[in-house]
Amino acid sequence: MSDDWQNQPAPSVDHLSEVAERAMASLPDLFRQIGMQLAITVEDVPTADICAEFDREDVHELTGIYVGEPLTQQSILDQSTGPSHIILYRQAILNEWVTRGNVTLFELVLHIVVHELGHHMGLTDDDIAQIDRWWE
């Protein structure tokens, strides 16, 4: 995608998927290996059910979610309910990107992916906030 934004449409779902793949590939080896076990999908906005589950009234407040059982809670005796994955939400990401105005789209997506990967590894939002001050 060109840097000439005056003549370009907003980044698409497909473009954000490519950015998310590059973000995951840029992680240090151990985290990349753990993260590569996860599928990452991009949707335009979360459903009303997802917003309610995450206590959000506005579809533009949720940039991403982790769906699955954290590694710290998995057992070989458990029945899998499906593959763990990360869902990113395009409109909320673009809104935050514009609002921040001081980060690249890659940097923002990278931090969202790292945050959701933290949930996969069993970290809470508070744990992640202590490690990554990005959201302050």
Coordinates of N, CA and C in Angstrom, one line a residue, residues 31-82:
F31 N 8.0 -16.4 21.5 CA 6.7 -15.9 21.4 C 6.1 -16.2 20.0
R32 N 6.9 -16.1 19.0 CA 6.4 -16.3 17.6 C 6.0 -17.8 17.5
Q33 N 6.8 -18.7 18.1 CA 6.4 -20.1 18.1 C 5.1 -20.4 18.8
I34 N 4.9 -19.8 19.9 CA 3.6 -19.9 20.6 C 2.5 -19.3 19.8
G35 N 2.7 -18.1 19.3 CA 1.7 -17.4 18.5 C 1.4 -18.0 17.2
M36 N 2.3 -18.7 16.6 CA 2.0 -19.3 15.3 C 1.0 -20.5 15.5
Q37 N 0.8 -20.9 16.7 CA -0.3 -21.9 16.9 C -1.7 -21.3 16.8
L38 N -1.8 -20.0 16.8 CA -3.0 -19.3 16.7 C -3.4 -18.8 15.3
A39 N -4.6 -18.9 15.0 CA -5.1 -18.3 13.7 C -5.4 -16.8 14.1
I40 N -5.2 -15.9 13.2 CA -5.6 -14.5 13.4 C -6.5 -14.2 12.3
T41 N -7.7 -13.7 12.7 CA -8.7 -13.3 11.7 C -9.0 -11.8 12.0
V42 N -9.4 -11.1 10.9 CA -9.8 -9.7 11.1 C -11.2 -9.6 10.6
E43 N -12.0 -8.9 11.4 CA -13.4 -8.7 11.1 C -13.6 -7.1 11.2
D44 N -14.6 -6.7 10.5 CA -14.9 -5.2 10.5 C -15.2 -4.7 11.9
V45 N -16.2 -5.3 12.5 CA -16.7 -4.9 13.9 C -17.1 -6.2 14.6
P46 N -17.1 -6.2 16.0 CA -17.6 -7.3 16.7 C -19.1 -7.4 16.7
T47 N -19.6 -8.6 16.9 CA -21.1 -8.7 17.0 C -21.6 -8.1 18.3
A48 N -22.9 -7.9 18.4 CA -23.5 -7.4 19.6 C -23.2 -8.4 20.8
D49 N -23.2 -9.7 20.5 CA -23.0 -10.7 21.6 C -21.5 -10.6 22.1
I50 N -20.6 -10.4 21.2 CA -19.2 -10.2 21.6 C -19.0 -8.9 22.5
C51 N -19.7 -7.9 22.0 CA -19.6 -6.6 22.8 C -20.2 -6.8 24.2
A52 N -21.3 -7.5 24.3 CA -21.9 -7.8 25.6 C -21.0 -8.6 26.4
E53 N -20.4 -9.7 25.8 CA -19.5 -10.6 26.6 C -18.3 -9.8 27.2
F54 N -17.9 -8.8 26.5 CA -16.7 -8.0 26.9 C -17.1 -6.7 27.5
D55 N -18.4 -6.6 27.9 CA -18.9 -5.4 28.5 C -18.6 -4.1 27.8
R56 N -18.8 -4.1 26.5 CA -18.6 -2.9 25.6 C -20.0 -2.6 25.0
E57 N -20.3 -1.3 25.0 CA -21.5 -0.8 24.4 C -21.3 -0.4 23.0
D58 N -20.1 0.1 22.7 CA -19.8 0.6 21.4 C -18.9 -0.4 20.6
V59 N -19.3 -0.8 19.4 CA -18.5 -1.7 18.6 C -17.1 -1.2 18.3
H60 N -16.9 0.1 18.5 CA -15.6 0.7 18.2 C -14.6 0.8 19.4
E61 N -15.0 0.1 20.5 CA -14.2 0.1 21.7 C -13.3 -1.1 21.7
L62 N -13.6 -2.1 21.0 CA -12.9 -3.4 21.1 C -12.0 -3.6 19.9
T63 N -10.7 -3.6 20.1 CA -9.8 -3.7 19.0 C -9.4 -5.2 18.7
G64 N -9.5 -6.0 19.7 CA -9.2 -7.4 19.4 C -9.6 -8.3 20.6
I65 N -9.8 -9.6 20.4 CA -10.0 -10.5 21.5 C -9.3 -11.8 21.2
Y66 N -9.0 -12.5 22.3 CA -8.5 -13.9 22.3 C -9.7 -14.8 22.5
V67 N -9.8 -15.8 21.7 CA -10.9 -16.8 21.9 C -10.2 -18.2 22.1
G68 N -10.4 -18.7 23.2 CA -9.9 -20.1 23.5 C -9.5 -20.2 25.0
E69 N -9.0 -21.3 25.3 CA -8.6 -21.7 26.7 C -7.1 -21.3 26.8
P70 N -6.8 -20.4 27.8 CA -5.3 -20.1 28.0 C -4.5 -21.3 28.2
L71 N -3.2 -21.2 27.8 CA -2.3 -22.3 28.0 C -2.2 -22.8 29.4
T72 N -2.3 -21.8 30.3 CA -2.2 -22.2 31.8 C -3.4 -22.9 32.3
Q73 N -4.5 -23.0 31.5 CA -5.7 -23.7 32.0 C -6.0 -25.0 31.1
Q74 N -5.1 -25.2 30.2 CA -5.3 -26.4 29.3 C -4.8 -27.7 29.9
S75 N -5.6 -28.7 29.7 CA -5.2 -30.1 30.2 C -5.4 -31.1 29.0
I76 N -4.6 -32.1 29.0 CA -4.7 -33.1 28.0 C -6.0 -33.9 28.2
L77 N -6.6 -33.8 29.4 CA -7.9 -34.5 29.7 C -9.1 -33.7 29.2
D78 N -8.9 -32.4 28.9 CA -10.0 -31.6 28.4 C -10.4 -31.9 27.0
Q79 N -11.7 -31.7 26.7 CA -12.2 -31.8 25.3 C -12.0 -30.4 24.7
S80 N -11.5 -30.4 23.6 CA -11.3 -29.1 22.9 C -12.6 -28.6 22.4
T81 N -12.9 -27.3 22.6 CA -14.1 -26.7 22.0 C -13.8 -26.0 20.7
G82 N -12.6 -26.2 20.2 CA -12.2 -25.5 19.0 C -10.9 -24.9 19.1

